[in-house]
Coordinates of C-alpha atoms and ligand atoms in Angstrom, one line a residue:
X3 CA 123.7 49.0 77.1
X4 CA 126.7 51.8 78.1
X5 CA 126.6 54.1 75.8
X6 CA 129.8 54.2 73.3
X7 CA 132.0 57.1 73.4
X8 CA 130.5 58.2 69.4
X9 CA 127.1 56.8 68.4
X10 CA 125.4 56.8 64.8
X11 CA 122.0 58.2 65.1
X12 CA 118.9 56.9 62.4
X13 CA 116.1 60.4 62.5
X14 CA 113.0 58.8 61.2
X15 CA 110.5 61.7 59.8
X16 CA 110.8 64.7 57.7
X17 CA 108.7 67.4 59.5
X18 CA 109.6 70.3 61.1
X19 CA 109.6 68.2 64.5
X20 CA 112.7 66.3 62.9
X21 CA 114.5 69.1 61.8
X22 CA 114.5 70.3 65.2
X23 CA 115.7 67.2 66.8
X24 CA 118.3 66.7 63.8
X25 CA 119.7 70.3 65.2
X26 CA 119.6 69.5 68.2
X27 CA 121.4 65.8 68.0
X28 CA 124.4 67.4 66.1
X29 CA 125.1 69.6 68.3
X30 CA 125.8 67.2 70.5
X31 CA 129.6 65.3 71.0
X32 CA 128.6 62.3 71.5
X33 CA 127.6 62.3 67.2
X34 CA 129.5 59.8 65.5
X35 CA 127.3 60.3 61.9
X36 CA 123.7 60.7 61.7
X37 CA 121.3 59.4 58.9
X38 CA 117.8 60.5 58.3
X39 CA 114.9 58.8 56.2
X40 CA 113.8 62.2 55.0
X41 CA 116.6 63.8 53.6
X42 CA 114.6 65.5 50.9
X43 CA 113.7 67.9 53.6
X44 CA 116.7 70.6 52.9
X45 CA 117.1 71.4 56.5
X46 CA 117.3 68.0 57.4
X47 CA 119.7 67.4 54.2
X48 CA 122.0 69.7 55.9
X49 CA 122.6 67.8 58.8
X50 CA 122.1 64.3 58.0
X51 CA 123.6 61.8 55.4
X52 CA 121.0 59.9 53.5
X53 CA 119.2 56.4 53.5
X54 CA 120.8 54.6 50.7
X55 CA 117.6 51.6 50.9
X56 CA 113.9 51.8 50.8
X57 CA 111.9 53.1 53.6
X58 CA 108.8 51.9 54.2
X59 CA 106.7 49.6 56.5
X60 CA 106.7 46.9 53.3
X61 CA 110.2 46.3 53.6
X62 CA 111.2 47.3 56.8
X63 CA 113.5 44.6 56.8
X64 CA 115.5 46.9 54.2
X65 CA 116.2 49.9 57.3
X66 CA 116.9 47.1 59.5
X67 CA 120.0 46.0 57.5
X68 CA 120.9 49.6 56.8
X69 CA 121.4 50.0 60.6
X70 CA 123.3 47.0 61.3
X71 CA 125.7 47.8 58.2
X72 CA 126.2 51.4 59.0
X73 CA 126.4 50.9 62.7
X74 CA 123.6 52.2 64.1
X75 CA 123.0 52.5 67.8
X76 CA 120.4 54.6 68.2
X77 CA 116.9 55.1 66.5
X78 CA 114.9 58.1 67.3
X79 CA 111.2 58.0 65.4
X80 CA 109.5 60.9 65.3
X81 CA 106.1 60.7 63.7
X82 CA 103.6 58.1 64.6
X83 CA 102.5 56.1 61.4
X84 CA 106.2 54.6 62.1
X85 CA 105.6 53.8 65.3
X86 CA 101.7 52.6 64.8
X87 CA 103.7 50.1 62.5
X88 CA 105.8 48.9 64.4
X89 CA 109.4 49.9 63.3
X90 CA 110.7 50.3 67.2
X91 CA 109.9 46.7 67.5
X92 CA 111.3 45.8 63.6
X93 CA 114.7 47.4 64.4
X94 CA 115.4 46.8 68.1
X95 CA 117.0 43.3 67.1
X96 CA 120.7 43.9 65.8
X97 CA 121.8 41.1 63.4
X98 CA 124.1 39.6 65.9
X99 CA 121.2 39.3 68.2
X100 CA 121.8 42.4 70.3
X101 CA 119.5 45.2 71.3
X102 CA 119.4 48.5 69.5
X103 CA 118.4 51.7 71.4
X104 CA 114.9 52.4 69.9
X105 CA 113.5 56.1 70.8
X106 CA 110.1 55.7 70.4
X107 CA 107.4 52.5 71.7
X108 CA 107.1 49.9 69.4
X109 CA 103.2 49.2 68.9
X110 CA 101.5 48.3 71.2
X111 CA 102.4 51.5 73.0
X112 CA 101.5 53.2 70.1
X113 CA 97.9 51.8 70.6
X114 CA 97.5 54.5 72.9
X115 CA 97.5 57.1 69.8
X116 CA 96.7 54.9 67.0
X117 CA 93.4 53.9 68.5
X118 CA 91.2 56.5 70.8
X119 CA 88.9 53.3 71.7
X120 CA 91.8 51.8 73.2
X121 CA 93.1 55.1 74.9
X122 CA 89.7 55.5 76.7
X123 CA 89.7 52.2 77.7
X124 CA 92.9 52.4 79.4
X125 CA 92.4 55.8 81.2
X126 CA 88.7 54.4 82.2
X127 CA 90.4 51.4 83.6
X128 CA 93.3 53.7 85.2
X129 CA 91.3 56.1 86.3
X130 CA 92.7 58.9 84.6
X131 CA 90.2 62.2 84.1
X132 CA 89.1 62.3 80.7
X133 CA 86.1 63.3 78.8
X134 CA 83.3 61.0 78.8
X135 CA 83.0 59.1 75.5
X136 CA 80.9 56.3 73.6
X137 CA 82.5 54.5 70.7
X138 CA 80.1 53.7 67.7
X139 CA 80.5 51.8 64.2
X140 CA 76.9 52.4 63.3
X141 CA 76.2 55.9 62.0
X142 CA 72.3 55.4 63.1
X143 CA 73.6 54.9 66.6
X144 CA 75.7 57.5 66.7
X145 CA 72.8 59.5 65.1
X146 CA 70.4 58.6 67.8
X147 CA 72.7 59.5 70.4
X148 CA 73.4 62.6 69.4
X149 CA 69.7 63.1 68.9
X150 CA 69.0 62.6 72.3
X151 CA 71.5 64.4 73.8
X152 CA 71.3 68.3 75.2
X153 CA 75.0 69.1 76.1
X154 CA 77.5 69.1 73.1
X155 CA 79.5 66.4 71.6
X156 CA 83.1 66.3 69.7
X157 CA 83.2 63.6 67.5
X158 CA 86.2 61.5 66.8
X159 CA 87.6 59.5 64.1
X160 CA 89.2 56.4 66.8
X161 CA 92.2 56.1 63.7
X162 CA 95.2 58.2 63.1
X163 CA 94.2 60.9 60.8
X164 CA 97.0 63.3 60.4
X165 CA 95.8 65.3 63.1
X166 CA 93.2 66.2 61.5
X167 CA 90.6 63.3 62.7
X168 CA 88.7 65.8 65.5
X169 CA 85.7 67.6 64.4
X170 CA 84.4 70.3 67.4
X171 CA 81.0 70.8 66.3
X172 CA 79.0 73.8 67.3
X173 CA 75.5 72.1 67.3
X174 CA 74.8 68.2 67.9
X175 CA 73.0 68.4 64.2
X176 CA 76.8 69.5 62.9
X177 CA 78.1 66.5 64.9
X178 CA 75.8 64.2 63.2
X179 CA 76.8 65.0 59.5
X180 CA 80.3 64.6 60.9
X181 CA 79.6 61.4 62.1
X182 CA 78.2 60.7 59.0
X183 CA 80.8 61.6 57.0
X184 CA 83.2 59.8 59.2
X185 CA 81.5 56.6 59.3
X186 CA 78.5 56.6 56.0
X187 CA 81.1 58.6 53.4
X188 CA 84.5 57.0 55.1
X189 CA 86.1 60.5 54.8
X190 CA 89.0 59.5 56.9
X191 CA 89.2 55.6 55.3
X192 CA 89.9 53.0 57.6
X193 CA 90.8 55.7 60.9
X194 CA 86.9 56.7 60.3
X195 CA 85.4 53.1 60.5
X196 CA 84.8 53.7 64.4
X197 CA 84.1 56.7 65.7
X198 CA 84.2 58.1 69.7
X199 CA 81.6 60.7 70.1
X200 CA 83.1 62.7 73.4
X201 CA 81.6 65.6 75.7
X202 CA 82.8 68.3 74.5
X203 CA 84.6 70.3 77.2
X204 CA 85.6 73.6 77.5
X205 CA 89.0 75.3 79.4
X206 CA 92.6 76.4 78.7
X207 CA 94.2 73.7 76.5
X208 CA 97.9 72.7 77.1
X209 CA 100.0 69.7 75.7
X210 CA 101.8 67.7 78.8
X211 CA 105.1 66.1 77.6
X212 CA 107.0 63.6 79.6
X213 CA 109.5 60.8 78.5
X214 CA 108.9 57.7 79.8
X215 CA 111.7 54.6 80.0
X216 CA 110.2 51.6 81.4
X217 CA 110.9 53.0 84.6
X218 CA 111.0 56.6 85.2
X219 CA 109.0 59.5 83.9
X220 CA 110.4 62.4 83.2
X221 CA 108.5 65.4 82.8
X222 CA 109.3 68.2 79.9
X223 CA 108.6 72.0 80.5
X224 CA 105.1 72.6 79.5
X225 CA 104.5 74.2 75.9
X226 CA 101.2 75.4 74.1
X227 CA 99.8 74.9 70.9
X228 CA 98.1 76.7 68.9
X229 CA 95.6 74.1 66.7
X230 CA 93.1 76.6 64.9
X231 CA 94.6 77.7 61.6
X232 CA 92.9 81.8 62.1
X233 CA 93.5 84.2 64.8
X234 CA 91.7 84.0 67.9
X235 CA 91.2 80.1 67.7
X236 CA 89.0 80.0 64.9
X237 CA 89.0 78.1 61.8
X238 CA 89.7 74.3 61.5
X239 CA 91.7 72.6 63.2
X240 CA 95.2 71.7 61.8
X241 CA 98.3 70.1 63.4
X242 CA 99.3 73.0 65.3
X243 CA 99.9 76.7 63.6
X244 CA 102.4 77.7 66.6
X245 CA 103.9 77.0 69.7
X246 CA 105.7 78.5 72.8
X247 CA 107.2 76.8 75.6
X248 CA 107.4 76.8 78.7
X249 CA 104.0 77.4 79.2
X250 CA 103.1 79.3 82.2
X251 CA 99.7 78.5 82.3
X252 CA 100.0 75.6 84.2
X253 CA 100.5 76.1 87.8
X254 CA 102.5 74.0 89.7
X255 CA 100.3 72.3 91.9
X256 CA 98.3 71.4 88.6
X257 CA 101.7 70.3 87.0
X258 CA 101.9 67.8 90.2
X259 CA 98.3 66.7 89.8
X260 CA 98.9 66.2 86.1
X261 CA 101.8 63.9 86.9
X262 CA 100.2 61.8 89.4
X263 CA 96.5 61.5 88.2
X264 CA 97.5 61.1 84.1
X265 CA 101.4 59.8 83.8
X266 CA 101.8 58.1 86.7
X267 CA 98.8 55.7 86.6
X268 CA 99.1 55.5 82.4
X269 CA 102.8 54.5 83.2
X270 CA 101.7 51.8 85.6
X271 CA 99.2 50.4 83.5
X272 CA 101.4 50.3 80.3
X273 CA 103.9 48.5 82.9
X274 CA 100.8 45.8 83.6
X275 CA 100.1 45.4 80.6
X276 CA 103.7 44.1 79.7
X277 CA 104.0 47.1 77.6
X278 CA 107.6 49.1 77.4
X279 CA 107.2 52.5 76.6
X280 CA 110.6 54.3 75.7
X281 CA 109.6 57.4 74.2
X282 CA 107.3 60.4 74.5
X283 CA 103.7 59.9 76.2
X284 CA 102.5 63.2 75.4
X285 CA 98.6 64.3 77.1
X286 CA 96.8 67.1 75.5
X287 CA 94.6 67.8 78.3
X288 CA 91.8 70.9 79.1
X289 CA 92.0 72.7 82.1
X290 CA 88.4 72.4 83.1
X291 CA 86.7 73.8 86.4
X292 CA 86.8 70.4 87.6
X293 CA 90.3 69.7 87.1
X294 CA 92.7 68.4 84.1
X295 CA 91.2 65.9 82.0
X296 CA 92.8 64.3 79.1
X297 CA 91.4 65.0 75.3
X298 CA 93.9 62.9 73.7
X299 CA 97.6 60.9 74.0
X300 CA 100.2 60.8 71.8
X301 CA 103.1 58.9 71.9
X302 CA 105.5 61.0 70.3
X303 CA 107.3 65.0 70.2
X304 CA 104.2 67.2 69.0
X305 CA 104.5 69.2 66.0
X306 CA 105.2 72.1 66.6
X307 CA 105.6 71.8 70.2
X308 CA 108.8 70.4 69.5
X309 CA 110.8 73.3 67.8
X310 CA 110.5 75.4 70.8
X311 CA 111.7 72.5 73.5
X312 CA 114.6 71.2 71.3
X313 CA 115.3 74.9 70.8
X314 CA 115.7 75.3 74.5
X315 CA 117.5 71.9 75.3
X316 CA 120.6 72.9 76.5
X317 CA 122.1 69.3 77.3
X318 CA 123.2 66.8 75.6
X319 CA 120.1 65.7 73.1
X320 CA 122.0 62.0 72.5
X321 CA 122.5 61.2 76.1
X322 CA 118.5 62.4 76.5
X323 CA 117.2 60.6 74.0
X324 CA 119.8 57.5 74.8
X325 CA 118.8 57.4 78.8
X326 CA 115.1 57.5 78.1
X327 CA 115.8 54.4 75.3
X328 CA 118.2 52.5 77.8
X329 CA 115.7 53.3 80.7
X330 CA 117.8 55.4 82.6
X331 CA 116.4 58.6 83.1
X332 CA 117.1 58.4 86.6
X333 CA 121.0 59.0 86.0
X334 CA 120.5 62.3 84.2
X335 CA 120.3 65.7 84.5
X336 CA 118.2 67.9 81.9
X337 CA 118.8 71.8 81.6
X338 CA 117.0 73.9 79.4
X339 CA 117.9 77.4 78.6
X340 CA 115.7 80.0 81.0
X341 CA 114.6 82.0 77.9
X342 CA 111.4 81.2 76.6
X343 CA 110.8 80.2 72.7
X344 CA 108.2 80.8 70.3
X345 CA 107.5 79.3 67.2
X346 CA 105.1 80.2 64.4
X347 CA 104.3 78.0 61.9
X348 CA 104.2 79.6 58.2
X349 CA 101.5 77.7 56.2
X350 CA 100.2 77.5 52.4
X351 CA 97.5 79.0 51.1
X352 CA 94.7 76.0 51.2
X353 CA 96.4 74.6 54.5
X354 CA 94.6 72.5 55.8
X355 CA 92.3 71.3 53.3
X356 CA 94.4 71.4 49.9
X357 CA 97.7 73.2 50.1
X358 CA 98.9 75.1 47.4
X359 CA 102.8 73.8 47.0
X360 CA 105.9 74.2 44.5
X361 CA 106.2 78.0 45.5
X362 CA 109.8 79.5 45.8
X363 CA 110.4 80.5 48.9
X364 CA 112.7 83.6 49.1
X365 CA 114.2 85.0 52.7
X366 CA 114.9 82.1 54.6
X367 CA 118.9 82.7 55.0
X368 CA 117.9 86.3 56.0
X369 CA 115.6 84.8 58.7
X370 CA 118.3 82.9 60.1
X371 CA 121.0 85.4 60.7
X372 CA 118.3 87.1 63.3
X373 CA 119.4 86.9 66.9
X374 CA 118.1 84.0 68.5
X375 CA 116.0 82.5 65.4
X376 CA 116.0 79.2 64.2
X377 CA 114.4 78.0 60.9
X378 CA 113.3 74.6 60.7
X379 CA 112.0 73.0 57.6
X380 CA 108.8 71.3 57.5
X381 CA 107.1 71.1 54.2
X382 CA 110.1 72.3 51.7
X383 CA 111.9 70.5 49.1
X384 CA 114.6 71.7 46.5
X385 CA 113.5 72.1 43.1
X386 CA 115.7 71.3 40.2
X387 CA 117.2 74.4 39.5
X388 CA 118.4 74.2 43.6
X389 CA 115.3 76.7 44.8
X390 CA 113.3 75.8 48.3
X391 CA 110.1 75.5 47.0
X392 CA 107.1 74.9 49.3
X393 CA 105.9 71.2 49.4
X394 CA 103.2 70.8 52.1
X395 CA 100.8 72.3 54.2
X396 CA 103.2 73.5 57.2
X397 CA 106.3 75.1 55.4
X398 CA 108.4 76.5 57.6
X399 CA 108.5 76.8 61.7
X400 CA 110.5 80.0 62.6
X401 CA 111.5 79.6 65.8
X402 CA 112.8 82.2 68.2
X403 CA 114.5 82.4 71.8
X404 CA 114.2 85.8 74.0
X405 CA 115.1 87.0 77.5
X406 CA 111.3 87.5 77.4
X407 CA 108.5 85.8 75.8
X408 CA 107.4 89.3 74.2
X409 CA 111.2 89.8 72.9
X410 CA 110.8 86.2 71.9
X411 CA 108.1 86.5 69.9
X412 CA 109.4 89.6 68.4
X413 CA 112.1 87.9 66.6
X414 CA 110.3 85.1 65.6
X415 CA 107.7 87.7 63.7
X416 CA 110.4 90.0 62.9
X417 CA 112.2 86.8 61.1
X418 CA 108.8 85.6 59.6
X419 CA 108.6 88.6 57.8
X420 CA 111.7 88.3 56.1
X421 CA 110.5 84.9 54.7
X422 CA 108.5 85.1 51.6
X423 CA 106.3 82.8 49.2
X424 CA 103.3 82.9 47.5
X425 CA 100.0 82.7 49.2
X426 CA 101.9 81.9 53.0
X427 CA 99.6 82.8 55.9
X428 CA 100.5 82.7 59.5
X429 CA 98.4 83.5 63.0
X430 CA 99.6 86.8 64.3
X431 CA 98.3 86.0 67.5
X432 CA 100.9 83.0 68.7
X433 CA 101.8 83.4 71.9
X434 CA 100.5 86.7 72.4
X435 CA 98.3 86.2 75.7
X436 CA 101.3 84.0 76.9
X437 CA 102.1 84.7 80.4
X438 CA 104.9 86.8 81.0
X439 CA 107.9 84.5 81.5
X440 CA 111.7 86.2 81.5
X441 CA 115.0 85.5 82.4
Ligands
AMP509 P1 92.6 65.7 69.7 O1 93.4 65.7 67.9 O2 92.1 64.7 70.8 O3 93.7 66.5 70.5 O4 91.8 66.9 69.3 C1 92.0 68.1 68.6 C2 91.3 69.4 69.3 O5 89.7 69.4 69.3 C3 92.1 69.6 70.7 O6 93.3 70.0 70.6 C4 90.8 70.6 70.9 O7 91.0 71.5 70.6 C5 89.9 70.1 70.9 N1 88.6 69.1 71.2 C6 89.2 67.3 71.3 N2 88.7 66.9 72.3 C7 87.4 67.8 72.5 C8 86.6 67.9 73.9 N3 86.2 66.6 74.2 N4 86.1 68.8 74.1 C9 86.8 70.2 73.3 N5 87.7 70.1 72.7 C10 87.8 69.4 72.0
LIG510 N1 100.7 69.8 67.9 C1 99.5 68.7 68.0 C2 100.2 67.5 67.5 O1 101.5 67.6 66.9 O2 99.5 66.9 68.0

């Protein structure tokens, strides 16, 4: 379908990733009206009109009606849950029978993220290099397996667990306890009805994100995320404490290897299974001495990786998202700022287990006025008095462009210092060891 002169867009999701997407979308001269499901996020509220119908999987037809009523031509689905729940499938068909453009795969494609056992099976079938793994439903069998192994294993809930369903134990004894927690104590509910016990890999971790449109693959600039809570990669895994882009840790030949050994075979396998995948394929990889190996797939932009990516995007975001949904990625040219970008997550005290919320945040505007700085809202809301307060674990993504990675980093940290709320915590070493990249 031809892209109209002006496009009304619906953005689904309410985190820092979606605020960064909304910011990029509103820069586009092709935008008609931007609507958003999560205008409780004050950053998104500044840019988008609210959706005035209930937004839920049970009543997804209400959102479909809303799209019809408001002539929404493009829907951008940010998070994994609505993708796994089939919102892309439900919103694709317009009342007049024609197709609406949807950025994000349908439920079948989303299984690559929502079911780690399925993803493993697909990787095996497509000969994609990945950590060896076994799926267990019964704790006793997992225990028996782990007891008899010398090498170390990682324990993963197979379902969606908000980025927290992976335990990287120091010993297999600890691994057995993690397996017990998941399978017996159901620590992640249905998401840990079965677990994947996977060989523990060493190396540098990288995320490679690509846009798939059903025919073409467009690899996005490499980013690196920092998943552990504390400096020096200590502490529990989180959804991500900061990211930088480009991550020149990946050499050009390795990037090509990842494309030909991972992205192309998966895109082919999806096509063979008649799954039209139109959205982001995110491969989390470990660069091991034996070559790159996949740790996981996501079917959406990473959060916080999306923040530096969208901040660097110079091309028209609507054209890019539309081309992905329409299958015409081969017809567009995508430009990024030559400036590197660093994004820090300011998190609440108690994150990731039990974040404290309701704390008044000050200094956001001051931070936003710094050169090259963008503050994306994630876990924030307005209280009754109109104050911006914390409402989740990851509160803000303080993001900065600079002429060098070091300058971007400095700007982000200087801006972060201007923001305060009770219990704020953030890592001081985001992008610290990033390779020197300059304009
Ligand atoms: P995932 O959600 O699968 O990316 O896992 C979360 C984090 O756990 C990853 O970012 C890695 O740091 C770590 N991890 C996952 N799988 C493995 C593995 N097989 N070996 C070592 N670390 C892993
Ligand atoms: N930053 C990692 C993720 O979005 O899964």
